[in-house]
Short mmCIF file of C-alpha atoms in Angstrom, two decimals:
data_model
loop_
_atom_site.label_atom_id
_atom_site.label_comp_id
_atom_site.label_asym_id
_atom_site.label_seq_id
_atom_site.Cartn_x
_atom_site.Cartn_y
_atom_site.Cartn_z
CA UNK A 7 50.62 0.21 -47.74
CA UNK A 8 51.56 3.38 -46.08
CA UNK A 9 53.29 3.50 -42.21
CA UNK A 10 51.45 6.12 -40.84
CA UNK A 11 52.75 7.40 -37.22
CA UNK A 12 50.13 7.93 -34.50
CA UNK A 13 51.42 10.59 -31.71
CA UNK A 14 49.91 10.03 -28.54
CA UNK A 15 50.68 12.02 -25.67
CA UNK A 16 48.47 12.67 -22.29
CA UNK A 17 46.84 15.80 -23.67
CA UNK A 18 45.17 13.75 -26.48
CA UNK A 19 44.09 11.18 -23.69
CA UNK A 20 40.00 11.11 -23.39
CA UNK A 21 38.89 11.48 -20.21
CA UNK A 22 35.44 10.08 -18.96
CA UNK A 23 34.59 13.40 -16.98
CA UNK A 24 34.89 15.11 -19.75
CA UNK A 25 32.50 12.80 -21.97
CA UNK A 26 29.25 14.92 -21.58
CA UNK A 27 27.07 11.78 -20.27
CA UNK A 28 24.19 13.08 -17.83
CA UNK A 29 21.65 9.90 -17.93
CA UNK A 30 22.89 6.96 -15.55
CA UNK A 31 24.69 6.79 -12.76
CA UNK A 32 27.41 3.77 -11.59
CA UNK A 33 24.95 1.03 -11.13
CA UNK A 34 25.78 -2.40 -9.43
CA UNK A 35 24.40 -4.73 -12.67
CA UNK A 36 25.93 -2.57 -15.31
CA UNK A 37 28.75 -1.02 -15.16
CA UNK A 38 27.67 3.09 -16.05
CA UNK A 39 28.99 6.38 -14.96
CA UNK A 40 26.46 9.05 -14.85
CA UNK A 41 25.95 12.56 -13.27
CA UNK A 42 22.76 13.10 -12.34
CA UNK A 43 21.49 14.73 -9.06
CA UNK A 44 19.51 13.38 -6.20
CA UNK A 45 15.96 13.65 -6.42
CA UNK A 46 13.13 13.36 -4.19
CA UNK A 47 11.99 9.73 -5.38
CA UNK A 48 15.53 8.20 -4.61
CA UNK A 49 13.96 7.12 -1.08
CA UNK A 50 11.54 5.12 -3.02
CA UNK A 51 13.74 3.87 -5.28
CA UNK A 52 16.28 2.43 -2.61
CA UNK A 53 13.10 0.66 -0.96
CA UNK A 54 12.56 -1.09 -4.69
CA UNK A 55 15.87 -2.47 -4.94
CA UNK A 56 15.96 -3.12 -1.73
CA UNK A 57 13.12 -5.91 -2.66
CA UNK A 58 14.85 -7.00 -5.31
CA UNK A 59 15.76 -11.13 -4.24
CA UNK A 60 18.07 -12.70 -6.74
CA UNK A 61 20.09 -9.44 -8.14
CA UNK A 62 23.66 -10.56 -7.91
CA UNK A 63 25.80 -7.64 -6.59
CA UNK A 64 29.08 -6.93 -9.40
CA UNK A 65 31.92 -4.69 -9.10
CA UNK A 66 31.60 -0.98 -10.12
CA UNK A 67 33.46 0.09 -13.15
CA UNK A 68 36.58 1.67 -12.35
CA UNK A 69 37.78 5.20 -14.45
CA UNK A 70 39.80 4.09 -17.14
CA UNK A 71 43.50 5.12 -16.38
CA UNK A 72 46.37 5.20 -19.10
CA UNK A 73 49.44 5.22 -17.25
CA UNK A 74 52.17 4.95 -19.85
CA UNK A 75 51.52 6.26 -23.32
CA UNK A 76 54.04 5.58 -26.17
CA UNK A 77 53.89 6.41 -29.61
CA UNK A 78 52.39 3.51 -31.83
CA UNK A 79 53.10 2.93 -35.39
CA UNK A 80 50.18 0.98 -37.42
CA UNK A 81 49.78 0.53 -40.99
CA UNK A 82 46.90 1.53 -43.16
CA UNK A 83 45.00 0.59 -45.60
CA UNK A 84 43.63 4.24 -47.56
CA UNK A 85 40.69 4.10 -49.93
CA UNK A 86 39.35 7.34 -50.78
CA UNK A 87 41.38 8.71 -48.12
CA UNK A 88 39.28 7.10 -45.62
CA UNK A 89 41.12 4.57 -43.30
CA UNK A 90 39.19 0.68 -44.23
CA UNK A 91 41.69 -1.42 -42.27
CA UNK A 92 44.34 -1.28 -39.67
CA UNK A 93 47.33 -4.22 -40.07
CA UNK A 94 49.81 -5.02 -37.41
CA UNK A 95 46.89 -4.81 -34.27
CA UNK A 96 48.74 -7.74 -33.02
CA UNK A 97 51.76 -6.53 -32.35
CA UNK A 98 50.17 -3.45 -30.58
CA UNK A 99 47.93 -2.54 -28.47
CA UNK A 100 44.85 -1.15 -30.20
CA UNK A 101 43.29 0.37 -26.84
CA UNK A 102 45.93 3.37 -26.77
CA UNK A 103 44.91 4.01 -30.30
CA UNK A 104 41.35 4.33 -29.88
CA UNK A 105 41.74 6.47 -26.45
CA UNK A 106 43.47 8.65 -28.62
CA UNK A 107 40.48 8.33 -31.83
CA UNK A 108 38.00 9.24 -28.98
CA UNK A 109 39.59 12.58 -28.40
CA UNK A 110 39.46 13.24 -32.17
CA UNK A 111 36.18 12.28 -32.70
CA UNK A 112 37.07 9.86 -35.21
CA UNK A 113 34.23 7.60 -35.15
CA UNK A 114 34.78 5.44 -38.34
CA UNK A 115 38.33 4.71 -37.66
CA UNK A 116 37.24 3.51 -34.44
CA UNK A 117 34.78 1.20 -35.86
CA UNK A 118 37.17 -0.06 -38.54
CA UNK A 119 39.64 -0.99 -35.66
CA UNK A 120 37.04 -2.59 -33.53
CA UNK A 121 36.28 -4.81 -36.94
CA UNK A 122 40.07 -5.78 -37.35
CA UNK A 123 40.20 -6.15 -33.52
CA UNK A 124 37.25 -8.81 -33.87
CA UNK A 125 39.09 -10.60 -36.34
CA UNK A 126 42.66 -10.74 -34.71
CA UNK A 127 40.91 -11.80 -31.96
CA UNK A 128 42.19 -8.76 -29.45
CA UNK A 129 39.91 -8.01 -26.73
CA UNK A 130 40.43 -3.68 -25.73
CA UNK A 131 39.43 -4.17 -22.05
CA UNK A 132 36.16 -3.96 -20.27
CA UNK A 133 36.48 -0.45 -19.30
CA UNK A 134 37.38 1.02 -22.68
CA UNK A 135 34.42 -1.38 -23.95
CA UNK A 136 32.05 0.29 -21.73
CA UNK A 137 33.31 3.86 -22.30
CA UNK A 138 32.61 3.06 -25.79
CA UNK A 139 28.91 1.76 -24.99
CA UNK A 140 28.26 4.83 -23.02
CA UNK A 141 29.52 7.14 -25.75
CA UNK A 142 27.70 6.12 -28.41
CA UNK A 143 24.78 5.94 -26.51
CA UNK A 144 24.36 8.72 -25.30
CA UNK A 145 25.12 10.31 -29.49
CA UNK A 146 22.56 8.67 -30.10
CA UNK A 147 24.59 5.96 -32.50
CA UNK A 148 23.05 2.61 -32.37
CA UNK A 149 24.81 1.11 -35.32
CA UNK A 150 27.69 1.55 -33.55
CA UNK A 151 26.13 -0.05 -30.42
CA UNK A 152 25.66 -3.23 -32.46
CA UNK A 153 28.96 -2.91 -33.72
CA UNK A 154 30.36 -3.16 -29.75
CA UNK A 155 27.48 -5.52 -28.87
CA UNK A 156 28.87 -8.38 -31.75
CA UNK A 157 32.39 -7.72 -30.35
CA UNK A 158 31.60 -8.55 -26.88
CA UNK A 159 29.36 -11.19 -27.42
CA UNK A 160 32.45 -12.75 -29.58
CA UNK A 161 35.40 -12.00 -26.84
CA UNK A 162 33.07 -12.29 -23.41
CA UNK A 163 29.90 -14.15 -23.46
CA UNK A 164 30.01 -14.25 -19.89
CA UNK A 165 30.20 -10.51 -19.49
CA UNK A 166 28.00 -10.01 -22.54
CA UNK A 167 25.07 -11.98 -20.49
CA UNK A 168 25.87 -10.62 -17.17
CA UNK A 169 25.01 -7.22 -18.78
CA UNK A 170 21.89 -8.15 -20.77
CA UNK A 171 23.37 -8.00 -23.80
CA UNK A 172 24.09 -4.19 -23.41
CA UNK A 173 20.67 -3.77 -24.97
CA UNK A 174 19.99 -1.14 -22.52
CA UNK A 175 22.54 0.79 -24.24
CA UNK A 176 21.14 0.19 -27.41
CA UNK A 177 17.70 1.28 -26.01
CA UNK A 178 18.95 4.51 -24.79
CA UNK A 179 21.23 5.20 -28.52
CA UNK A 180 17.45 5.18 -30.45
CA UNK A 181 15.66 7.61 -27.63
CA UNK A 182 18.99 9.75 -28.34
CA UNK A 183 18.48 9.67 -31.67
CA UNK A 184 14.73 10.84 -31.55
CA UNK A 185 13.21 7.30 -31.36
CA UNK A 186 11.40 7.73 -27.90
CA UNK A 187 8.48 5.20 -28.86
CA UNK A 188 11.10 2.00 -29.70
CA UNK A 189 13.70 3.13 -26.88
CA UNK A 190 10.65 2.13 -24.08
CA UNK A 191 9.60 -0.53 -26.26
CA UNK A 192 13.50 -2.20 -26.23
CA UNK A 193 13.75 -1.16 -22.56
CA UNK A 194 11.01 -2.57 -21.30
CA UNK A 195 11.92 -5.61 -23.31
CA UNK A 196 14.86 -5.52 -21.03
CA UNK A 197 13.25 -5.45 -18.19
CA UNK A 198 11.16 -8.50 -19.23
CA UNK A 199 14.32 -10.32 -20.30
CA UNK A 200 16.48 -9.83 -17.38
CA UNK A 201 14.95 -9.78 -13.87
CA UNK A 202 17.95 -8.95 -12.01
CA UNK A 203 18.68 -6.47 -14.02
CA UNK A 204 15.39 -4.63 -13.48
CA UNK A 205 16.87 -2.54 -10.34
CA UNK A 206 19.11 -0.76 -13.13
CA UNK A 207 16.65 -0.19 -15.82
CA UNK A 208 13.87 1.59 -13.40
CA UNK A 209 16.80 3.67 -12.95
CA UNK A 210 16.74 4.22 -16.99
CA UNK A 211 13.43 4.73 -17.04
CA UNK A 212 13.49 7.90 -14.56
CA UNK A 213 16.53 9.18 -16.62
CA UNK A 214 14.68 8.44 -19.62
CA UNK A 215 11.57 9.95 -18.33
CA UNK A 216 13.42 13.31 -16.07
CA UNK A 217 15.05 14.43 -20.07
CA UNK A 218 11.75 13.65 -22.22
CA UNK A 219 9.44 16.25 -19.28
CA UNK A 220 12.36 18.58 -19.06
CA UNK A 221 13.53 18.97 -22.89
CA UNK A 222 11.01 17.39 -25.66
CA UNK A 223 7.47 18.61 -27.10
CA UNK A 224 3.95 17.88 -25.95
CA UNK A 225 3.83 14.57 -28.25
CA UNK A 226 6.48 12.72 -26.03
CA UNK A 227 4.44 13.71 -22.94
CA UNK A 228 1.65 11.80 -24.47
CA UNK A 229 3.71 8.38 -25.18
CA UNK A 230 5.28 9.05 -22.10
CA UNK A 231 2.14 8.98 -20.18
CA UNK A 232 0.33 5.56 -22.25
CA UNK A 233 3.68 3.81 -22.06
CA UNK A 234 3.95 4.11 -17.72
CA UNK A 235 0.31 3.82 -17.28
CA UNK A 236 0.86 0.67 -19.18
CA UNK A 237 3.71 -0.88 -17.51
CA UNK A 238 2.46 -0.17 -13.96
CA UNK A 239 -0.86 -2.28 -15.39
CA UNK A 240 1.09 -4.89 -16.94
CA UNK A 241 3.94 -5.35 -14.20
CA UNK A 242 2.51 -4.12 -11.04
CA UNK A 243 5.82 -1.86 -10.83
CA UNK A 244 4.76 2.25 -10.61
CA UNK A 245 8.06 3.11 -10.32
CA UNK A 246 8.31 5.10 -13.31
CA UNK A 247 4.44 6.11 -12.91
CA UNK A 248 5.77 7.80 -10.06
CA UNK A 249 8.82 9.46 -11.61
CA UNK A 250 6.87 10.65 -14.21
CA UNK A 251 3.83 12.11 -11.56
CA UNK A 252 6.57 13.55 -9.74
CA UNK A 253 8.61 15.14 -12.57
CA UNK A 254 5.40 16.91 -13.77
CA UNK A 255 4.30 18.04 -10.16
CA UNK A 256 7.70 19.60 -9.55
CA UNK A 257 8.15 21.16 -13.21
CA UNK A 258 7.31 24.95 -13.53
CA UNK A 259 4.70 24.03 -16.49
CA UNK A 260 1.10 24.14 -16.16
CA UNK A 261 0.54 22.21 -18.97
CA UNK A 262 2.70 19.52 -16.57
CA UNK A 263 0.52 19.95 -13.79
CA UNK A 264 -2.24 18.89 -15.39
CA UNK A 265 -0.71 16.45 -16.27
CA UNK A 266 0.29 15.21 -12.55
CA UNK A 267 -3.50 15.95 -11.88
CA UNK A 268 -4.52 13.35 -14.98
CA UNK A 269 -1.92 10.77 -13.53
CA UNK A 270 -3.72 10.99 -10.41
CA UNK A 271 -7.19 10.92 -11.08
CA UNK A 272 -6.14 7.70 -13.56
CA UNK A 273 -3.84 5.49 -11.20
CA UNK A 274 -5.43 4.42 -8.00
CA UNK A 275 -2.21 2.50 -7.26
CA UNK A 276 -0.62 6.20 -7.94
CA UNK A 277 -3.12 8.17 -5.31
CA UNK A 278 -1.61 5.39 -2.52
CA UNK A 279 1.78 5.85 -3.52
CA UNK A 280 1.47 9.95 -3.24
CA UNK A 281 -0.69 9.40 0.29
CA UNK A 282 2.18 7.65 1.56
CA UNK A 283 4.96 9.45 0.24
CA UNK A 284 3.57 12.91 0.35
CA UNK A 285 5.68 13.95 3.37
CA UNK A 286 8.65 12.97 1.95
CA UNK A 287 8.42 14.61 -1.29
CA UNK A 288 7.14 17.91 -0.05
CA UNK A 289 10.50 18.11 2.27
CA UNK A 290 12.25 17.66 0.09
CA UNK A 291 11.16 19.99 -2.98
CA UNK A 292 10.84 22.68 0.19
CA UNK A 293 15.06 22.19 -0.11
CA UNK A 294 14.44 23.77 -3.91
CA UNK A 295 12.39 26.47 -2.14
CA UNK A 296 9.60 25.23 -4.35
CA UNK A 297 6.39 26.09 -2.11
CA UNK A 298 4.03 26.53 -4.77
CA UNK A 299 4.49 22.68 -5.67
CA UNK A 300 3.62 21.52 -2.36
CA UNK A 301 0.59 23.88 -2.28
CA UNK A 302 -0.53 22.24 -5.25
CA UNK A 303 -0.18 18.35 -3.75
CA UNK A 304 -2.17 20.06 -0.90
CA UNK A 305 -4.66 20.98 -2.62
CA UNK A 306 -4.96 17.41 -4.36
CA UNK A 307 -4.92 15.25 -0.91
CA UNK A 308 -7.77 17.62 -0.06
CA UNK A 309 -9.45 16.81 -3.17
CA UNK A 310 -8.89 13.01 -2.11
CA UNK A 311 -9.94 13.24 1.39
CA UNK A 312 -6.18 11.83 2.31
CA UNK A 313 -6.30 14.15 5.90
CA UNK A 314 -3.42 12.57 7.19
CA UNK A 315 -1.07 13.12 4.51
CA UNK A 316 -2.85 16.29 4.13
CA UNK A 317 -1.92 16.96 7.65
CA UNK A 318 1.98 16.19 7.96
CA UNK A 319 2.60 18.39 4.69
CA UNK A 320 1.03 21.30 6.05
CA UNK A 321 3.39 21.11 8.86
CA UNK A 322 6.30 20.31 6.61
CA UNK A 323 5.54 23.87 4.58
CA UNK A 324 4.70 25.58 8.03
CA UNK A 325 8.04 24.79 9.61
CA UNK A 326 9.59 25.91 6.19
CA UNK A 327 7.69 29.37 6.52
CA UNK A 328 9.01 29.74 10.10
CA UNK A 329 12.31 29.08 8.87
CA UNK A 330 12.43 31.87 6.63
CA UNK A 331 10.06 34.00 9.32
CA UNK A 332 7.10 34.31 6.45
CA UNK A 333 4.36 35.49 9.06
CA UNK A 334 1.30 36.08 6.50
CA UNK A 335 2.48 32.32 5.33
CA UNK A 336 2.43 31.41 8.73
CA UNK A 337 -1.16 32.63 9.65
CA UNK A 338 -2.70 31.71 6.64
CA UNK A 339 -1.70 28.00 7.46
CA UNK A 340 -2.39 28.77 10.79
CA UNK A 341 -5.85 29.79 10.11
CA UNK A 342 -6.65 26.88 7.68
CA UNK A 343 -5.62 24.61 10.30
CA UNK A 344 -8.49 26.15 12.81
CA UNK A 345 -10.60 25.43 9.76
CA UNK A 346 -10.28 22.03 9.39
CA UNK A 347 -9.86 20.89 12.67
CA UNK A 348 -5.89 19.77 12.42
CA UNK A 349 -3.38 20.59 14.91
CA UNK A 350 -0.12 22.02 14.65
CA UNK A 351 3.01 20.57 17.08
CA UNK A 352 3.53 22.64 20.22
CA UNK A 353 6.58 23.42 19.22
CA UNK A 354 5.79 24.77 16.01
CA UNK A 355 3.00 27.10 17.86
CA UNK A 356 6.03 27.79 20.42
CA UNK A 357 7.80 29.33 17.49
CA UNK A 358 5.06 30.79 15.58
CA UNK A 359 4.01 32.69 19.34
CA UNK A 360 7.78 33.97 19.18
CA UNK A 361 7.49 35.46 16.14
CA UNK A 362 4.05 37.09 16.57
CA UNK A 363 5.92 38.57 19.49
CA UNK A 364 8.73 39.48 17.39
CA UNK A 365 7.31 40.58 13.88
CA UNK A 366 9.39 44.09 13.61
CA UNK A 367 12.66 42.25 12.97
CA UNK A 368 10.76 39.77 10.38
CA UNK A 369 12.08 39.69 6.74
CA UNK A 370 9.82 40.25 4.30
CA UNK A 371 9.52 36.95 1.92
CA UNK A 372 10.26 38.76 -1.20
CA UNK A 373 13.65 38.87 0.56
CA UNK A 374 13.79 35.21 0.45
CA UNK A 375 15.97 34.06 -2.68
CA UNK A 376 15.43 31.55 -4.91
CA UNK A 377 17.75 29.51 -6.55
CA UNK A 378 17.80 29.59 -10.33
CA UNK A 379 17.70 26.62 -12.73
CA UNK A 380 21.28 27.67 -14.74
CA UNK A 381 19.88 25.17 -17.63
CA UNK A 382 16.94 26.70 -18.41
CA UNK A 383 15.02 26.09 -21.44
CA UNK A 384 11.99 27.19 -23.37
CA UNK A 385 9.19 24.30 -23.99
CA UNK A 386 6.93 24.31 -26.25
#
């Protein structure tokens, strides 16, 4: 046996900011941290948990703070110069030591603590327990998640339940690691499983579904497509139908807008959920100065005869080309208007008039910028 001293001081502490985790974001059921933006579905999605009956509301997880760090001493077991088991865990506390292991990267110690932990019968904390879930799922590590799901299920049973067994986690570890196909399949297991849970794994899904449009091939698309075509049939939920119609309708692709157009012309539930909605989402992708998506939804309520959604988007985009005083935009929407019979409010005309009247001092819309996506990628 060889004493083997540990130094831990706040500079080696792991923070959970600086764990790069961009998928969830602090949920109510389960207790995750992630930074993702607002979109323009998380209207709809507020109205869907909203409906949810029996979801019992739970604390979020707090940041994991280390106030007072002190240098540890444990002793190891070395085979092969690879640490197999840590003595003496009961007479410290093991969480300090793998806050510190996290900042190293030192995944295998880790596990081989969480082993001895299980059999001293220690239990690390909640919060270190999910910064560990969250971790390894997201690098795509799901023999690790097993690892933390048997410890829990040992130490907490009730919190091990409460959370659905962390399978979620587990889910999200295989898509990580490249498994898209049994990631949905173990998610919408999940969902099966756990009704009140179901509020937090739409919000998977869309996280799920926002990375797979934005960074893998052509193939995903494809299993992406069968698998929420398929669970709007089976469920009667078209939540992530419509994150998946909107993520395509809002992407720069045209191979994705074809794909919205497919989604569309399959899903009748999908054509209601646009009609109603269509308002909302053109407002807000006009915020992204994204005009050419909203022409495109235009052009689809047309094709579906929806004239009253059809209607309140073309004055959504015309108050957005008076706002950045685009007069051509401004007449052509003026002019289709005359052509199909819809009218615009007076005091968009009011404005419009005013700017006729005032179309020396105009800026020209090439003038307009656009903001940039800093995270842009090729797709192929």
């Amino acid at each position: 046996m060889q004493a083997i001293k540990i130094k831990n001081t706040l500079n080696y502490l792991i923070k959970p900011n600086n764990i790069k985790i961009n998928l969830f974001r602090c949920l109510p059921n389960v207790r995750h941290n992630f930074t993702t933006t607002a979109d323009t579905v998380e209207i709809y999605t507020d109205e869907l948990l909203k409906q949810q009956k029996n979801e019992n509301k739970k604390p979020t997880m707090n940041n994991l703070h280390v106030e007072n760090v002190h240098h540890m001493t444990y002793l190891v077991k070395k085979d092969d110069n690879n640490v197999k088991a840590y003595t003496g865990i009961d007479k410290e506390d093991p969480a300090t030591t793998i806050i510190n292991l996290l900042s190293s990267n030192k995944d295998k110690q880790i596990i081989d603590i969480m082993k001895v932990c299980s059999n001293h019968q220690k239990f690390i904390g909640e919060s270190l327990l999910n910064t560990l879930f969250r971790r390894y799922s997201m690098t795509g590590k799901p023999d690790v998640v097993i690892v933390l799901q048997r410890y829990c299920s040992t130490f907490d049973l009730k919190l091990y339940q409460m959370n659905g067994e962390f399978t979620h986690y587990l889910a999200s570890a295989y898509y990580f690691k490249g498994n898209l196909r049994k990631g949905l399949s173990m998610l919408s297991d999940c969902y099966e499983k756990y009704e009140g849970l179901r509020g937090v794994y739409r919000i998977m899904f869309k996280e799920i579904i926002q990375d797979t449009v934005s960074n893998k091939s052509e193939a995903s698309l494809v299993i992406i497509k069968k698998f929420v075509l398929e669970f709007s049939s089976k469920w009667a939920d078209n939540y992530p139908l419509v994150c998946f119609w909107h993520q395509c309708w809002s992407s720069t692709w045209f191979s994705d807008h074809l794909l919205a157009d497919e989604l569309l012309e399959t899903s009748i539930n999908l054509q209601n959920i646009i009609q109603d909605k269509a308002a909302l989402f053109s407002i807000n992708i006009l915020r992204e100065y994204n005009d050419d998506a909203v022409m495109r939804l235009l052009q689809a309520l047309l094709k579906y005869r929806m004239m009253t959604a059809y209607a309140k988007v073309l004055q959504a985009l015309f108050n957005y080309k008076l706002r950045n005083r685009d007069l051509r935009g401004c007449m052509e929407i003026s002019r289709n208007c005359e052509a199909l019979g819809i009218a615009l409010p007076i005091d968009q005309q009011g404005r419009y008039l005013k700017m006729l009247l005032n179309k020396d001092t105009l800026i020209n819309k090439s003038d307009i910028v656009k903001p940039t996506s800093k995270n842009f990628k090729l797709k192929f």
